[in-house]
């Protein structure tokens, strides 16, 4: 028995050492591998330029293509540029840890720099110019305006009303006629279609980015846990029966389950629904159940420890997505502002009361308690009741104070009617 255990331990040690060596080789090859993938992406962009854009930049100004064709090439371009950015960041990070010197790498870096410099300023999609112009803030320097116009005080400018003539027709009718004329102007339809395309493209980008923000962390957490963290943890811990439970709550739960099993055996015996069994057979059943419970809680402990590392990896991937998506963040913020501003005052007041009652309302302590207990179980931490109650007694109060200050400071200026509706609904 001891020889078999020693052979098994030796085999596990050899497999773990082999895995560490392969992992070390993979880590040492990271700079060259990352640079190779970035170089291949740059070569794909250069091939497209040569074959379809007369060796010019991939743009609607280089070659006249239809909108659908340009949209296809733009998606292909953005995909390869994203690969270049990610792999270059990986190359720089790994190169700071691993010292390498290879003249071939310099040639690849030159090719990559040519592509990056060409597309570093901005990407020209079909409606990119009009789309990006929507989000560029207009900086007005009042002193420069005064200097150029040679006016001592800009407040002294008297703007004449648009309609100075008085006649039989009121000014409102004139404005209505001008609006009708503008609606029938030849360029009105083109302007409407252009604005519609800009709004459609902005909505698609915002929704796609919102989906990415949700899917990428969840998928990263699941894949890293199942493929990386859990296998390494199982090899490190092995079949160590002395470290089944990682906190006292798990141990109490396992003992409670075993105690319930013993009581069930006694109950079956006393009500004569089961034949009398010997004490040896009873002990064998209890031992088998204890082994089953230990295996179950050993897997649960491994899963809790794996969740900690997988969550950190998921948080890191979320930070990378945020850091590389500044343009998408601006578009998403504008999209959310449009949705919020489109709500009626009653709808705004309804959602404000709904969220405040959920997080800082009368029934919110029960929700916070369930949420914190589930989070502690997810990370394998003991659910300390005193700590949970202390959090519930402080954090919702702070959150409520911040929210009331926001209502007093900003909502009264952004939407006074929504504030009045909110006060009436609260009363």
C-alpha positions as a Markdown table, in Angstrom:
| # | Residue | x | y | z |
|---|---|---|---|---|
| 1 | Unk | 0.0 | 0.0 | 0.0 |
| 2 | Unk | 2.8 | 2.4 | 0.9 |
| 3 | Unk | 4.7 | 1.5 | -2.3 |
| 4 | Unk | 1.7 | 2.2 | -4.4 |
| 5 | Unk | 1.2 | 5.6 | -2.7 |
| 6 | Unk | 4.8 | 6.5 | -3.1 |
| 7 | Unk | 4.7 | 5.5 | -6.8 |
| 8 | Unk | 1.6 | 7.6 | -7.3 |
| 9 | Unk | 3.1 | 10.6 | -5.5 |
| 10 | Unk | 6.3 | 10.2 | -7.6 |
| 11 | Unk | 4.3 | 10.1 | -10.8 |
| 12 | Unk | 2.3 | 13.2 | -9.8 |
| 13 | Unk | 5.5 | 15.0 | -8.9 |
| 14 | Unk | 7.0 | 14.1 | -12.3 |
| 15 | Unk | 3.8 | 15.2 | -14.2 |
| 16 | Unk | 3.8 | 18.5 | -12.2 |
| 17 | Unk | 7.4 | 19.2 | -13.0 |
| 18 | Unk | 6.8 | 18.4 | -16.7 |
| 19 | Unk | 3.9 | 20.8 | -16.6 |
| 20 | Unk | 6.0 | 23.5 | -15.0 |
| 21 | Unk | 8.7 | 23.1 | -17.6 |
| 22 | Unk | 6.2 | 23.4 | -20.4 |
| 23 | Unk | 4.7 | 26.4 | -18.7 |
| 24 | Unk | 8.2 | 27.9 | -18.4 |
| 25 | Unk | 9.0 | 27.4 | -22.1 |
| 26 | Unk | 5.6 | 28.9 | -23.0 |
| 27 | Unk | 6.4 | 31.9 | -20.8 |
| 28 | Unk | 9.9 | 32.4 | -22.2 |
| 29 | Unk | 8.5 | 32.2 | -25.8 |
| 30 | Unk | 5.9 | 34.9 | -25.1 |
| 31 | Unk | 7.7 | 37.9 | -26.5 |
| 32 | Unk | 8.5 | 36.2 | -29.8 |
| 33 | Unk | 5.1 | 34.7 | -30.1 |
| 34 | Unk | 3.3 | 38.0 | -29.4 |
| 35 | Unk | 5.5 | 39.9 | -31.9 |
| 36 | Unk | 4.9 | 37.2 | -34.5 |
| 37 | Unk | 1.1 | 37.5 | -34.2 |
| 38 | Unk | 1.3 | 41.3 | -34.4 |
| 39 | Unk | 3.6 | 41.0 | -37.5 |
| 40 | Unk | 1.2 | 38.6 | -39.2 |
| 41 | Unk | -1.7 | 41.0 | -38.6 |
| 42 | Unk | 0.3 | 43.9 | -40.0 |
| 43 | Unk | 1.2 | 41.8 | -43.1 |
| 44 | Unk | -2.5 | 41.0 | -43.6 |
| 45 | Unk | -3.3 | 44.7 | -43.6 |
| 46 | Unk | -0.4 | 45.4 | -46.1 |
| 47 | Unk | -1.7 | 42.6 | -48.4 |
| 48 | Unk | -5.2 | 44.1 | -48.4 |
| 49 | Unk | -3.7 | 47.5 | -49.3 |
| 50 | Unk | -1.7 | 46.0 | -52.1 |
| 51 | Unk | -4.5 | 43.9 | -53.6 |
| 52 | Unk | -7.5 | 46.1 | -53.2 |
| 53 | Unk | -6.4 | 49.7 | -52.5 |
| 54 | Unk | -3.5 | 50.2 | -54.9 |
| 55 | Unk | -1.0 | 50.1 | -52.0 |
| 56 | Unk | -2.7 | 53.0 | -50.4 |
| 57 | Unk | -4.4 | 53.3 | -47.0 |
| 58 | Unk | -7.6 | 51.3 | -46.4 |
| 59 | Unk | -10.0 | 54.2 | -46.8 |
| 60 | Unk | -12.9 | 55.3 | -48.9 |
| 61 | Unk | -10.7 | 58.1 | -50.2 |
| 62 | Unk | -8.2 | 55.7 | -51.7 |
| 63 | Unk | -10.5 | 53.7 | -53.9 |
| 64 | Unk | -14.1 | 54.2 | -54.6 |
| 65 | Unk | -16.0 | 51.3 | -53.2 |
| 66 | Unk | -19.6 | 50.9 | -52.2 |
| 67 | Unk | -20.6 | 51.4 | -48.6 |
| 68 | Unk | -21.1 | 47.6 | -48.0 |
| 69 | Unk | -17.7 | 46.8 | -49.4 |
| 70 | Unk | -16.0 | 49.5 | -47.4 |
| 71 | Unk | -17.8 | 48.3 | -44.2 |
| 72 | Unk | -16.4 | 44.8 | -44.9 |
| 73 | Unk | -12.8 | 46.0 | -45.3 |
| 74 | Unk | -13.2 | 48.4 | -42.3 |
| 75 | Unk | -14.2 | 45.5 | -40.0 |
| 76 | Unk | -11.3 | 43.5 | -41.3 |
| 77 | Unk | -8.9 | 46.4 | -40.6 |
| 78 | Unk | -10.2 | 47.1 | -37.1 |
| 79 | Unk | -9.9 | 43.4 | -36.2 |
| 80 | Unk | -6.2 | 43.3 | -37.3 |
| 81 | Unk | -5.4 | 46.6 | -35.7 |
| 82 | Unk | -6.8 | 45.3 | -32.4 |
| 83 | Unk | -4.7 | 42.2 | -32.7 |
| 84 | Unk | -1.6 | 44.4 | -33.2 |
| 85 | Unk | -2.4 | 46.6 | -30.2 |
| 86 | Unk | -3.0 | 43.6 | -27.8 |
| 87 | Unk | 0.1 | 41.7 | -29.0 |
| 88 | Unk | 2.4 | 44.7 | -28.9 |
| 89 | Unk | 1.2 | 45.4 | -25.3 |
| 90 | Unk | 1.9 | 41.7 | -24.5 |
| 91 | Unk | 5.3 | 42.0 | -26.2 |
| 92 | Unk | 6.3 | 45.1 | -24.2 |
| 93 | Unk | 5.1 | 43.7 | -20.9 |
| 94 | Unk | 6.9 | 40.3 | -21.4 |
| 95 | Unk | 10.0 | 42.0 | -22.7 |
| 96 | Unk | 10.3 | 43.9 | -19.5 |
| 97 | Unk | 10.6 | 40.6 | -17.7 |
| 98 | Unk | 12.5 | 38.5 | -20.2 |
| 99 | Unk | 15.6 | 39.9 | -21.9 |
| 100 | Unk | 15.8 | 39.0 | -25.6 |
| 101 | Unk | 18.0 | 40.2 | -28.4 |
| 102 | Unk | 17.2 | 39.1 | -31.9 |
| 103 | Unk | 17.8 | 41.1 | -35.1 |
| 104 | Unk | 14.8 | 39.4 | -36.8 |
| 105 | Unk | 12.6 | 41.1 | -34.2 |
| 106 | Unk | 13.7 | 44.5 | -35.3 |
| 107 | Unk | 12.7 | 43.8 | -38.9 |
| 108 | Unk | 9.2 | 42.7 | -37.7 |
| 109 | Unk | 8.9 | 45.8 | -35.5 |
| 110 | Unk | 9.7 | 48.1 | -38.5 |
| 111 | Unk | 6.9 | 46.5 | -40.5 |
| 112 | Unk | 4.5 | 46.8 | -37.6 |
| 113 | Unk | 5.5 | 50.5 | -37.0 |
| 114 | Unk | 4.7 | 51.3 | -40.6 |
| 115 | Unk | 1.2 | 50.0 | -40.3 |
| 116 | Unk | 0.6 | 51.5 | -36.8 |
| 117 | Unk | 1.8 | 55.0 | -37.9 |
| 118 | Unk | -0.4 | 54.9 | -40.9 |
| 119 | Unk | -3.5 | 54.2 | -38.9 |
| 120 | Unk | -2.6 | 55.8 | -35.5 |
| 121 | Unk | -4.5 | 59.0 | -35.9 |
| 122 | Unk | -8.1 | 57.8 | -36.6 |
| 123 | Unk | -9.9 | 55.1 | -38.4 |
| 124 | Unk | -12.0 | 56.2 | -41.4 |
| 125 | Unk | -15.2 | 54.3 | -41.5 |
| 126 | Unk | -18.1 | 55.1 | -43.8 |
| 127 | Unk | -19.6 | 57.6 | -41.4 |
| 128 | Unk | -16.6 | 58.0 | -39.1 |
| 129 | Unk | -16.0 | 61.6 | -39.8 |
| 130 | Unk | -19.5 | 62.6 | -39.0 |
| 131 | Unk | -19.7 | 60.2 | -36.1 |
| 132 | Unk | -16.6 | 61.4 | -34.4 |
| 133 | Unk | -17.5 | 65.0 | -34.9 |
| 134 | Unk | -20.5 | 64.4 | -32.7 |
| 135 | Unk | -18.4 | 63.7 | -29.7 |
| 136 | Unk | -15.6 | 66.4 | -30.1 |
| 137 | Unk | -16.2 | 69.1 | -27.5 |
| 138 | Unk | -16.2 | 72.7 | -28.8 |
| 139 | Unk | -13.7 | 74.7 | -27.0 |
| 140 | Unk | -14.5 | 78.5 | -27.2 |
| 141 | Unk | -11.9 | 81.0 | -26.0 |
| 142 | Unk | -13.8 | 84.2 | -25.2 |
| 143 | Unk | -10.6 | 86.3 | -25.1 |
| 144 | Unk | -9.6 | 85.1 | -28.6 |
| 145 | Unk | -13.0 | 86.0 | -29.9 |
| 146 | Unk | -12.8 | 89.5 | -28.4 |
| 147 | Unk | -9.3 | 90.0 | -29.8 |
| 148 | Unk | -10.3 | 89.0 | -33.3 |
| 149 | Unk | -13.5 | 90.9 | -33.4 |
| 150 | Unk | -11.9 | 93.9 | -31.5 |
| 151 | Unk | -14.9 | 94.2 | -29.2 |
| 152 | Unk | -14.2 | 95.3 | -25.6 |
| 153 | Unk | -17.0 | 93.2 | -24.0 |
| 154 | Unk | -18.6 | 90.3 | -25.7 |
| 155 | Unk | -21.7 | 90.8 | -23.5 |
| 156 | Unk | -22.4 | 94.1 | -25.3 |
| 157 | Unk | -23.1 | 92.4 | -28.6 |
| 158 | Unk | -26.8 | 93.0 | -29.4 |
| 159 | Unk | -28.3 | 90.2 | -31.4 |
| 160 | Unk | -31.1 | 91.4 | -33.6 |
| 161 | Unk | -34.2 | 89.3 | -33.7 |
| 162 | Unk | -34.5 | 87.1 | -36.8 |
| 163 | Unk | -37.6 | 88.9 | -38.0 |
| 164 | Unk | -37.6 | 92.6 | -37.8 |
| 165 | Unk | -40.4 | 93.4 | -40.2 |
| 166 | Unk | -43.8 | 94.0 | -38.9 |
| 167 | Unk | -46.7 | 93.3 | -41.1 |
| 168 | Unk | -50.1 | 91.7 | -41.4 |
| 169 | Unk | -48.7 | 88.1 | -40.8 |
| 170 | Unk | -47.4 | 87.3 | -37.3 |
| 171 | Unk | -43.8 | 86.2 | -36.8 |
| 172 | Unk | -44.9 | 82.7 | -35.7 |
| 173 | Unk | -46.5 | 82.1 | -39.1 |
| 174 | Unk | -43.3 | 83.3 | -40.8 |
| 175 | Unk | -41.2 | 80.9 | -38.8 |
| 176 | Unk | -43.6 | 78.0 | -39.6 |
| 177 | Unk | -43.4 | 78.9 | -43.3 |
| 178 | Unk | -39.6 | 78.8 | -43.1 |
| 179 | Unk | -39.7 | 75.4 | -41.4 |
| 180 | Unk | -41.9 | 74.0 | -44.1 |
| 181 | Unk | -39.6 | 75.4 | -46.8 |
| 182 | Unk | -36.6 | 73.8 | -45.0 |
| 183 | Unk | -38.5 | 70.5 | -44.9 |
| 184 | Unk | -39.0 | 70.5 | -48.6 |
| 185 | Unk | -35.4 | 71.6 | -49.4 |
| 186 | Unk | -33.5 | 69.1 | -51.7 |
| 187 | Unk | -30.8 | 68.4 | -49.1 |
| 188 | Unk | -33.3 | 67.7 | -46.2 |
| 189 | Unk | -33.6 | 64.0 | -47.2 |
| 190 | Unk | -29.9 | 63.6 | -47.5 |
| 191 | Unk | -29.4 | 65.2 | -44.1 |
| 192 | Unk | -32.0 | 63.0 | -42.5 |
| 193 | Unk | -30.5 | 59.8 | -44.0 |
| 194 | Unk | -27.0 | 60.9 | -42.9 |
| 195 | Unk | -28.2 | 61.5 | -39.3 |
| 196 | Unk | -30.1 | 58.2 | -39.3 |
| 197 | Unk | -26.9 | 56.4 | -40.4 |
| 198 | Unk | -24.9 | 58.1 | -37.7 |
| 199 | Unk | -27.5 | 57.2 | -35.0 |
| 200 | Unk | -27.7 | 53.7 | -36.2 |
| 201 | Unk | -23.9 | 53.2 | -36.2 |
| 202 | Unk | -23.6 | 54.7 | -32.8 |
| 203 | Unk | -26.4 | 52.5 | -31.4 |
| 204 | Unk | -24.8 | 49.3 | -32.9 |
| 205 | Unk | -21.4 | 50.2 | -31.4 |
| 206 | Unk | -22.8 | 51.0 | -28.0 |
| 207 | Unk | -24.9 | 47.8 | -27.8 |
| 208 | Unk | -22.0 | 45.7 | -29.1 |
| 209 | Unk | -19.6 | 47.2 | -26.5 |
| 210 | Unk | -22.1 | 46.7 | -23.8 |
| 211 | Unk | -22.4 | 43.0 | -24.7 |
| 212 | Unk | -18.6 | 42.8 | -24.8 |
| 213 | Unk | -18.4 | 44.3 | -21.3 |
| 214 | Unk | -20.7 | 41.6 | -20.0 |
| 215 | Unk | -19.5 | 38.5 | -22.0 |
| 216 | Unk | -15.7 | 39.0 | -21.8 |
| 217 | Unk | -15.3 | 39.0 | -18.0 |
| 218 | Unk | -17.8 | 36.1 | -17.6 |
| 219 | Unk | -16.2 | 34.0 | -20.3 |
| 220 | Unk | -12.7 | 34.8 | -19.1 |
| 221 | Unk | -13.6 | 33.8 | -15.5 |
| 222 | Unk | -15.1 | 30.5 | -16.7 |
| 223 | Unk | -12.4 | 29.5 | -19.1 |
| 224 | Unk | -9.5 | 30.5 | -16.8 |
| 225 | Unk | -11.1 | 28.6 | -13.9 |
| 226 | Unk | -11.8 | 25.4 | -15.9 |
| 227 | Unk | -8.7 | 25.3 | -18.0 |
| 228 | Unk | -5.9 | 26.9 | -16.0 |
| 229 | Unk | -6.6 | 27.5 | -12.3 |
| 230 | Unk | -8.5 | 24.3 | -11.3 |
| 231 | Unk | -6.1 | 21.8 | -13.0 |
| 232 | Unk | -3.1 | 23.5 | -11.3 |
| 233 | Unk | -4.8 | 23.6 | -7.9 |
| 234 | Unk | -5.9 | 20.0 | -8.1 |
| 235 | Unk | -2.3 | 19.0 | -8.9 |
| 236 | Unk | -0.9 | 21.1 | -6.0 |
| 237 | Unk | -3.4 | 20.0 | -3.4 |
| 238 | Unk | -3.8 | 16.4 | -4.6 |
| 239 | Unk | -5.6 | 14.0 | -2.4 |
| 240 | Unk | -4.7 | 15.7 | 0.8 |
| 241 | Unk | -7.3 | 14.6 | 3.3 |
| 242 | Unk | -6.1 | 17.0 | 6.1 |
| 243 | Unk | -7.1 | 20.1 | 4.1 |
| 244 | Unk | -10.6 | 19.3 | 3.0 |
| 245 | Unk | -12.3 | 22.4 | 4.6 |
| 246 | Unk | -11.0 | 25.9 | 4.1 |
| 247 | Unk | -13.2 | 27.5 | 6.7 |
| 248 | Unk | -15.3 | 26.6 | 9.7 |
| 249 | Unk | -18.6 | 27.0 | 8.0 |
| 250 | Unk | -17.8 | 24.2 | 5.5 |
| 251 | Unk | -16.8 | 21.9 | 8.3 |
| 252 | Unk | -20.0 | 22.6 | 10.2 |
| 253 | Unk | -22.1 | 22.0 | 7.1 |
| 254 | Unk | -20.4 | 18.7 | 6.4 |
| 255 | Unk | -20.8 | 17.5 | 10.1 |
| 256 | Unk | -24.4 | 18.5 | 10.0 |
| 257 | Unk | -25.0 | 16.5 | 6.8 |
| 258 | Unk | -23.3 | 13.4 | 8.3 |
| 259 | Unk | -25.3 | 13.8 | 11.5 |
| 260 | Unk | -28.5 | 13.9 | 9.5 |
| 261 | Unk | -27.5 | 10.7 | 7.7 |
| 262 | Unk | -26.9 | 9.0 | 11.0 |
| 263 | Unk | -30.3 | 10.1 | 12.3 |
| 264 | Unk | -32.0 | 8.9 | 9.1 |
| 265 | Unk | -30.5 | 5.4 | 9.7 |
| 266 | Unk | -31.8 | 5.3 | 13.2 |
| 267 | Unk | -35.2 | 6.6 | 12.2 |
| 268 | Unk | -35.5 | 3.8 | 9.6 |
| 269 | Unk | -34.5 | 1.2 | 12.2 |
| 270 | Unk | -37.0 | 2.5 | 14.8 |
| 271 | Unk | -40.0 | 2.6 | 12.6 |
| 272 | Unk | -39.2 | -0.9 | 11.3 |
| 273 | Unk | -39.0 | 0.1 | 7.7 |
| 274 | Unk | -35.6 | -1.4 | 7.5 |
| 275 | Unk | -34.3 | -4.7 | 8.7 |
| 276 | Unk | -32.0 | -4.7 | 11.8 |
| 277 | Unk | -28.4 | -4.2 | 10.8 |
| 278 | Unk | -25.3 | -4.9 | 12.8 |
| 279 | Unk | -23.1 | -2.1 | 14.2 |
| 280 | Unk | -20.3 | -3.0 | 11.8 |
| 281 | Unk | -22.6 | -2.5 | 8.8 |
| 282 | Unk | -23.8 | 0.7 | 10.3 |
| 283 | Unk | -20.3 | 2.0 | 10.8 |
| 284 | Unk | -19.5 | 0.9 | 7.2 |
| 285 | Unk | -22.4 | 2.9 | 5.8 |
| 286 | Unk | -21.4 | 6.0 | 7.9 |
| 287 | Unk | -17.8 | 5.7 | 6.8 |
| 288 | Unk | -18.9 | 5.5 | 3.1 |
| 289 | Unk | -21.1 | 8.5 | 3.6 |
| 290 | Unk | -18.3 | 10.4 | 5.3 |
| 291 | Unk | -15.9 | 9.7 | 2.4 |
| 292 | Unk | -18.6 | 10.9 | -0.1 |
| 293 | Unk | -19.1 | 14.1 | 1.9 |
| 294 | Unk | -15.3 | 14.7 | 2.1 |
| 295 | Unk | -14.9 | 14.3 | -1.7 |
| 296 | Unk | -17.8 | 16.7 | -2.2 |
| 297 | Unk | -16.4 | 19.3 | 0.1 |
| 298 | Unk | -12.9 | 18.9 | -1.2 |
| 299 | Unk | -14.2 | 19.8 | -4.7 |
| 300 | Unk | -16.2 | 22.7 | -3.2 |
| 301 | Unk | -13.0 | 24.0 | -1.5 |
| 302 | Unk | -11.0 | 23.7 | -4.7 |
| 303 | Unk | -13.8 | 25.6 | -6.6 |
| 304 | Unk | -13.8 | 28.4 | -4.0 |
| 305 | Unk | -10.0 | 28.8 | -4.2 |
| 306 | Unk | -10.2 | 28.7 | -8.0 |
| 307 | Unk | -12.8 | 31.4 | -8.0 |
| 308 | Unk | -10.4 | 33.9 | -6.3 |
| 309 | Unk | -7.8 | 33.6 | -9.0 |
| 310 | Unk | -10.3 | 33.3 | -11.8 |
| 311 | Unk | -12.1 | 36.5 | -10.6 |
| 312 | Unk | -8.8 | 38.4 | -10.5 |
| 313 | Unk | -8.0 | 37.2 | -14.1 |
| 314 | Unk | -11.6 | 38.3 | -15.1 |
| 315 | Unk | -11.1 | 41.7 | -13.5 |
| 316 | Unk | -7.8 | 42.1 | -15.3 |
| 317 | Unk | -9.5 | 41.3 | -18.7 |
| 318 | Unk | -12.2 | 43.8 | -17.9 |
| 319 | Unk | -9.6 | 46.5 | -17.2 |
| 320 | Unk | -7.9 | 45.7 | -20.5 |
| 321 | Unk | -11.2 | 46.1 | -22.4 |
| 322 | Unk | -11.9 | 49.4 | -20.7 |
| 323 | Unk | -8.4 | 50.7 | -21.3 |
| 324 | Unk | -8.5 | 49.8 | -25.0 |
| 325 | Unk | -12.1 | 51.1 | -25.7 |
| 326 | Unk | -12.0 | 54.9 | -25.0 |
| 327 | Unk | -13.9 | 55.6 | -28.2 |
| 328 | Unk | -16.6 | 53.0 | -27.4 |
| 329 | Unk | -16.9 | 54.4 | -23.9 |
| 330 | Unk | -17.7 | 57.8 | -25.2 |
| 331 | Unk | -20.3 | 56.4 | -27.6 |
| 332 | Unk | -21.9 | 54.3 | -24.9 |
| 333 | Unk | -22.1 | 57.3 | -22.5 |
| 334 | Unk | -23.8 | 59.3 | -25.3 |
| 335 | Unk | -26.1 | 56.4 | -26.0 |
| 336 | Unk | -27.1 | 56.1 | -22.3 |
| 337 | Unk | -27.6 | 59.9 | -22.0 |
| 338 | Unk | -29.9 | 59.8 | -25.0 |
| 339 | Unk | -32.0 | 57.0 | -23.4 |
| 340 | Unk | -32.2 | 58.8 | -20.1 |
| 341 | Unk | -33.0 | 62.1 | -21.6 |
| 342 | Unk | -35.8 | 60.5 | -23.7 |
| 343 | Unk | -37.6 | 59.2 | -20.6 |
| 344 | Unk | -40.5 | 61.2 | -19.2 |
| 345 | Unk | -40.3 | 62.9 | -15.9 |
| 346 | Unk | -42.6 | 60.4 | -14.3 |
| 347 | Unk | -40.4 | 57.5 | -15.7 |
| 348 | Unk | -37.3 | 59.1 | -14.3 |
| 349 | Unk | -38.8 | 59.5 | -10.9 |
| 350 | Unk | -40.1 | 55.9 | -11.0 |
| 351 | Unk | -36.7 | 54.5 | -11.7 |
| 352 | Unk | -35.0 | 56.7 | -9.1 |
| 353 | Unk | -37.4 | 55.5 | -6.4 |
| 354 | Unk | -37.1 | 51.9 | -7.6 |
| 355 | Unk | -33.3 | 51.8 | -7.3 |
| 356 | Unk | -33.2 | 53.7 | -4.0 |
| 357 | Unk | -35.7 | 51.3 | -2.4 |
| 358 | Unk | -33.7 | 48.3 | -3.6 |
| 359 | Unk | -30.3 | 49.5 | -2.4 |
| 360 | Unk | -31.1 | 51.9 | 0.5 |
| 361 | Unk | -34.8 | 51.2 | 1.3 |
| 362 | Unk | -36.6 | 49.5 | 4.1 |
| 363 | Unk | -36.2 | 46.0 | 2.7 |
| 364 | Unk | -32.6 | 46.5 | 1.4 |
| 365 | Unk | -30.8 | 44.9 | 4.5 |
| 366 | Unk | -32.2 | 41.5 | 3.6 |
| 367 | Unk | -31.0 | 41.8 | 0.0 |
| 368 | Unk | -27.5 | 43.0 | 1.2 |
| 369 | Unk | -27.3 | 40.1 | 3.6 |
| 370 | Unk | -28.1 | 37.5 | 0.9 |
| 371 | Unk | -25.7 | 39.2 | -1.5 |
| 372 | Unk | -22.8 | 39.4 | 0.9 |
| 373 | Unk | -23.3 | 35.8 | 2.1 |
| 374 | Unk | -23.3 | 34.5 | -1.4 |
| 375 | Unk | -20.2 | 36.5 | -2.3 |
| 376 | Unk | -18.4 | 35.1 | 0.8 |
| 377 | Unk | -19.4 | 31.5 | -0.2 |
| 378 | Unk | -18.2 | 32.2 | -3.7 |
| 379 | Unk | -14.7 | 33.1 | -2.5 |
| 380 | Unk | -14.6 | 30.4 | 0.2 |
| 381 | Unk | -14.7 | 32.9 | 3.1 |
| 382 | Unk | -16.7 | 32.4 | 6.3 |
| 383 | Unk | -19.9 | 34.4 | 6.4 |
| 384 | Unk | -19.2 | 36.5 | 9.5 |
| 385 | Unk | -22.5 | 37.8 | 10.7 |
| 386 | Unk | -21.0 | 40.7 | 12.7 |
| 387 | Unk | -19.1 | 41.9 | 9.7 |
| 388 | Unk | -22.1 | 41.6 | 7.4 |
| 389 | Unk | -24.3 | 43.5 | 9.9 |
| 390 | Unk | -21.7 | 46.2 | 10.3 |
| 391 | Unk | -21.5 | 46.6 | 6.5 |
| 392 | Unk | -25.3 | 46.8 | 6.3 |
| 393 | Unk | -25.4 | 49.4 | 9.0 |
| 394 | Unk | -22.8 | 51.7 | 7.3 |
| 395 | Unk | -22.7 | 51.3 | 3.5 |
| 396 | Unk | -26.4 | 51.8 | 2.6 |
| 397 | Unk | -26.4 | 54.9 | 4.9 |
| 398 | Unk | -23.4 | 56.4 | 3.0 |
| 399 | Unk | -24.9 | 55.5 | -0.3 |
| 400 | Unk | -28.2 | 57.1 | 0.7 |
| 401 | Unk | -26.3 | 60.3 | 1.7 |
| 402 | Unk | -24.5 | 60.4 | -1.6 |
| 403 | Unk | -27.7 | 59.9 | -3.5 |
| 404 | Unk | -29.6 | 62.6 | -1.7 |
| 405 | Unk | -26.7 | 65.0 | -2.3 |
| 406 | Unk | -26.8 | 64.1 | -6.0 |
| 407 | Unk | -30.5 | 64.9 | -6.1 |
| 408 | Unk | -30.1 | 68.2 | -4.3 |
| 409 | Unk | -27.0 | 69.3 | -6.3 |
| 410 | Unk | -27.6 | 68.1 | -9.8 |
| 411 | Unk | -31.1 | 66.7 | -10.4 |
| 412 | Unk | -32.6 | 70.1 | -9.5 |
| 413 | Unk | -30.7 | 71.6 | -12.4 |
| 414 | Unk | -30.9 | 68.8 | -14.9 |
| 415 | Unk | -34.6 | 68.1 | -14.6 |
| 416 | Unk | -36.6 | 70.3 | -12.1 |
| 417 | Unk | -39.9 | 68.7 | -13.2 |
| 418 | Unk | -38.5 | 65.2 | -12.5 |
| 419 | Unk | -37.5 | 66.4 | -9.0 |
| 420 | Unk | -41.0 | 67.8 | -8.4 |
| 421 | Unk | -42.5 | 64.5 | -9.5 |
| 422 | Unk | -40.1 | 62.6 | -7.3 |
| 423 | Unk | -41.1 | 64.6 | -4.2 |
| 424 | Unk | -44.8 | 64.1 | -4.9 |
| 425 | Unk | -44.3 | 60.3 | -5.3 |
| 426 | Unk | -42.3 | 60.2 | -2.1 |
| 427 | Unk | -45.0 | 62.0 | -0.2 |
